[in-house]
PDB file of C-alpha atoms in Angstrom:
ATOM      1  CA  MET A  21      13.464 -10.118  10.095  1.00 90.00           C
ATOM      2  CA  LYS A  22      16.870  -8.492   9.775  1.00 95.00           C
ATOM      3  CA  GLN A  23      17.535  -4.810   9.517  1.00 97.00           C
ATOM      4  CA  PRO A  24      19.260  -3.708   6.283  1.00 97.00           C
ATOM      5  CA  HIS A  25      22.528  -2.979   8.087  1.00 97.00           C
ATOM      6  CA  GLU A  26      22.516  -6.492   9.598  1.00 98.00           C
ATOM      7  CA  CYS A  27      22.690  -8.264   6.231  1.00 98.00           C
ATOM      8  CA  THR A  28      26.080  -9.713   5.453  1.00 98.00           C
ATOM      9  CA  SER A  29      25.464 -10.753   1.848  1.00 98.00           C
ATOM     10  CA  LEU A  30      23.436  -9.918  -1.213  1.00 98.00           C
ATOM     11  CA  ALA A  31      21.572 -13.198  -0.739  1.00 98.00           C
ATOM     12  CA  GLU A  32      20.427 -12.076   2.715  1.00 98.00           C
ATOM     13  CA  VAL A  33      19.294  -8.724   1.331  1.00 98.00           C
ATOM     14  CA  ARG A  34      17.302 -10.502  -1.380  1.00 98.00           C
ATOM     15  CA  THR A  35      15.747 -12.890   1.144  1.00 98.00           C
ATOM     16  CA  GLU A  36      14.580  -9.963   3.269  1.00 98.00           C
ATOM     17  CA  ILE A  37      13.226  -8.102   0.226  1.00 98.00           C
ATOM     18  CA  ASP A  38      11.303 -11.225  -0.815  1.00 98.00           C
ATOM     19  CA  ALA A  39       9.793 -11.509   2.675  1.00 98.00           C
ATOM     20  CA  ILE A  40       8.713  -7.866   2.616  1.00 98.00           C
ATOM     21  CA  ASP A  41       7.240  -8.237  -0.873  1.00 98.00           C
ATOM     22  CA  ARG A  42       5.218 -11.236   0.315  1.00 98.00           C
ATOM     23  CA  GLN A  43       3.849  -9.120   3.186  1.00 98.00           C
ATOM     24  CA  ILE A  44       3.022  -6.237   0.821  1.00 97.00           C
ATOM     25  CA  ILE A  45       1.140  -8.533  -1.550  1.00 97.00           C
ATOM     26  CA  SER A  46      -0.729 -10.139   1.334  1.00 98.00           C
ATOM     27  CA  ALA A  47      -1.706  -6.701   2.673  1.00 98.00           C
ATOM     28  CA  LEU A  48      -2.892  -5.609  -0.773  1.00 96.00           C
ATOM     29  CA  GLY A  49      -5.020  -8.749  -0.973  1.00 97.00           C
ATOM     30  CA  GLN A  50      -6.570  -7.950   2.403  1.00 98.00           C
ATOM     31  CA  ARG A  51      -7.165  -4.364   1.327  1.00 96.00           C
ATOM     32  CA  PHE A  52      -8.937  -5.517  -1.824  1.00 94.00           C
ATOM     33  CA  GLU A  53     -11.261  -7.724   0.236  1.00 96.00           C
ATOM     34  CA  PHE A  54     -12.230  -4.662   2.310  1.00 95.00           C
ATOM     35  CA  VAL A  55     -12.785  -2.617  -0.851  1.00 89.00           C
ATOM     36  CA  LYS A  56     -15.144  -5.304  -2.144  1.00 90.00           C
ATOM     37  CA  SER A  57     -16.902  -5.420   1.223  1.00 93.00           C
ATOM     38  CA  ALA A  58     -17.406  -1.631   1.208  1.00 89.00           C
ATOM     39  CA  ALA A  59     -19.594  -1.976  -1.877  1.00 84.00           C
ATOM     40  CA  ARG A  60     -22.238  -3.653   0.300  1.00 87.00           C
ATOM     41  CA  PHE A  61     -22.756  -0.334   2.094  1.00 88.00           C
ATOM     42  CA  LYS A  62     -23.044   1.837  -0.987  1.00 83.00           C
ATOM     43  CA  SER A  63     -26.328   2.706  -2.624  1.00 80.00           C
ATOM     44  CA  GLY A  64     -25.410   3.688  -6.173  1.00 77.00           C
ATOM     45  CA  GLU A  65     -22.698   4.245  -8.750  1.00 71.00           C
ATOM     46  CA  ALA A  66     -21.724   7.676  -7.398  1.00 68.00           C
ATOM     47  CA  SER A  67     -21.241   6.319  -3.891  1.00 71.00           C
ATOM     48  CA  VAL A  68     -19.272   3.358  -5.245  1.00 69.00           C
ATOM     49  CA  ARG A  69     -16.855   5.657  -7.023  1.00 75.00           C
ATOM     50  CA  ALA A  70     -16.673   8.029  -4.006  1.00 81.00           C
ATOM     51  CA  ALA A  71     -14.516  10.625  -5.763  1.00 86.00           C
ATOM     52  CA  ASP A  72     -14.139  12.767  -2.640  1.00 91.00           C
ATOM     53  CA  ARG A  73     -12.985   9.768  -0.587  1.00 91.00           C
ATOM     54  CA  VAL A  74     -10.533   8.696  -3.288  1.00 92.00           C
ATOM     55  CA  HIS A  75      -9.070  12.204  -3.501  1.00 95.00           C
ATOM     56  CA  ALA A  76      -8.670  12.433   0.284  1.00 97.00           C
ATOM     57  CA  MET A  77      -7.212   8.922   0.492  1.00 97.00           C
ATOM     58  CA  LEU A  78      -4.660   9.624  -2.237  1.00 97.00           C
ATOM     59  CA  ARG A  79      -3.628  12.896  -0.604  1.00 98.00           C
ATOM     60  CA  GLU A  80      -3.058  11.065   2.682  1.00 98.00           C
ATOM     61  CA  ARG A  81      -1.119   8.210   1.030  1.00 98.00           C
ATOM     62  CA  ARG A  82       1.067  10.739  -0.795  1.00 98.00           C
ATOM     63  CA  GLY A  83       1.877  12.330   2.562  1.00 98.00           C
ATOM     64  CA  TRP A  84       2.727   8.947   4.045  1.00 98.00           C
ATOM     65  CA  ALA A  85       5.010   8.293   1.074  1.00 98.00           C
ATOM     66  CA  GLN A  86       6.867  11.541   1.664  1.00 98.00           C
ATOM     67  CA  GLU A  87       7.271  10.704   5.362  1.00 98.00           C
ATOM     68  CA  HIS A  88       9.046   7.504   4.326  1.00 98.00           C
ATOM     69  CA  GLY A  89      11.194   9.060   1.615  1.00 98.00           C
ATOM     70  CA  LEU A  90       9.190   7.523  -1.232  1.00 98.00           C
ATOM     71  CA  ASP A  91       8.039   9.116  -4.466  1.00 98.00           C
ATOM     72  CA  PRO A  92       4.395  10.191  -3.906  1.00 98.00           C
ATOM     73  CA  ASP A  93       3.629   9.848  -7.627  1.00 98.00           C
ATOM     74  CA  VAL A  94       4.664   6.197  -7.614  1.00 98.00           C
ATOM     75  CA  ILE A  95       2.585   5.484  -4.500  1.00 97.00           C
ATOM     76  CA  GLU A  96      -0.417   7.214  -6.060  1.00 97.00           C
ATOM     77  CA  LYS A  97      -0.106   5.016  -9.143  1.00 96.00           C
ATOM     78  CA  ILE A  98      -0.156   1.922  -6.935  1.00 93.00           C
ATOM     79  CA  TYR A  99      -3.455   3.065  -5.472  1.00 90.00           C
TER      80      TYR A  99
END
């Protein structure tokens, strides 16, 4: 994988973006499988929803977004 400053054409930039997007989608697919698996360990609707866990997770992801110069609101919407 090239670094952004190593690209010498728009086509190279697009190729690298496509490769990253493929990795992101693959990671989201893996994440979803873990989310489905977590349901096996939950005893009822309240534990499935896990509002406290969701709130904490979103707060952490928003912080990660800020660390990487991304809009925390956009990242929260993804999750």
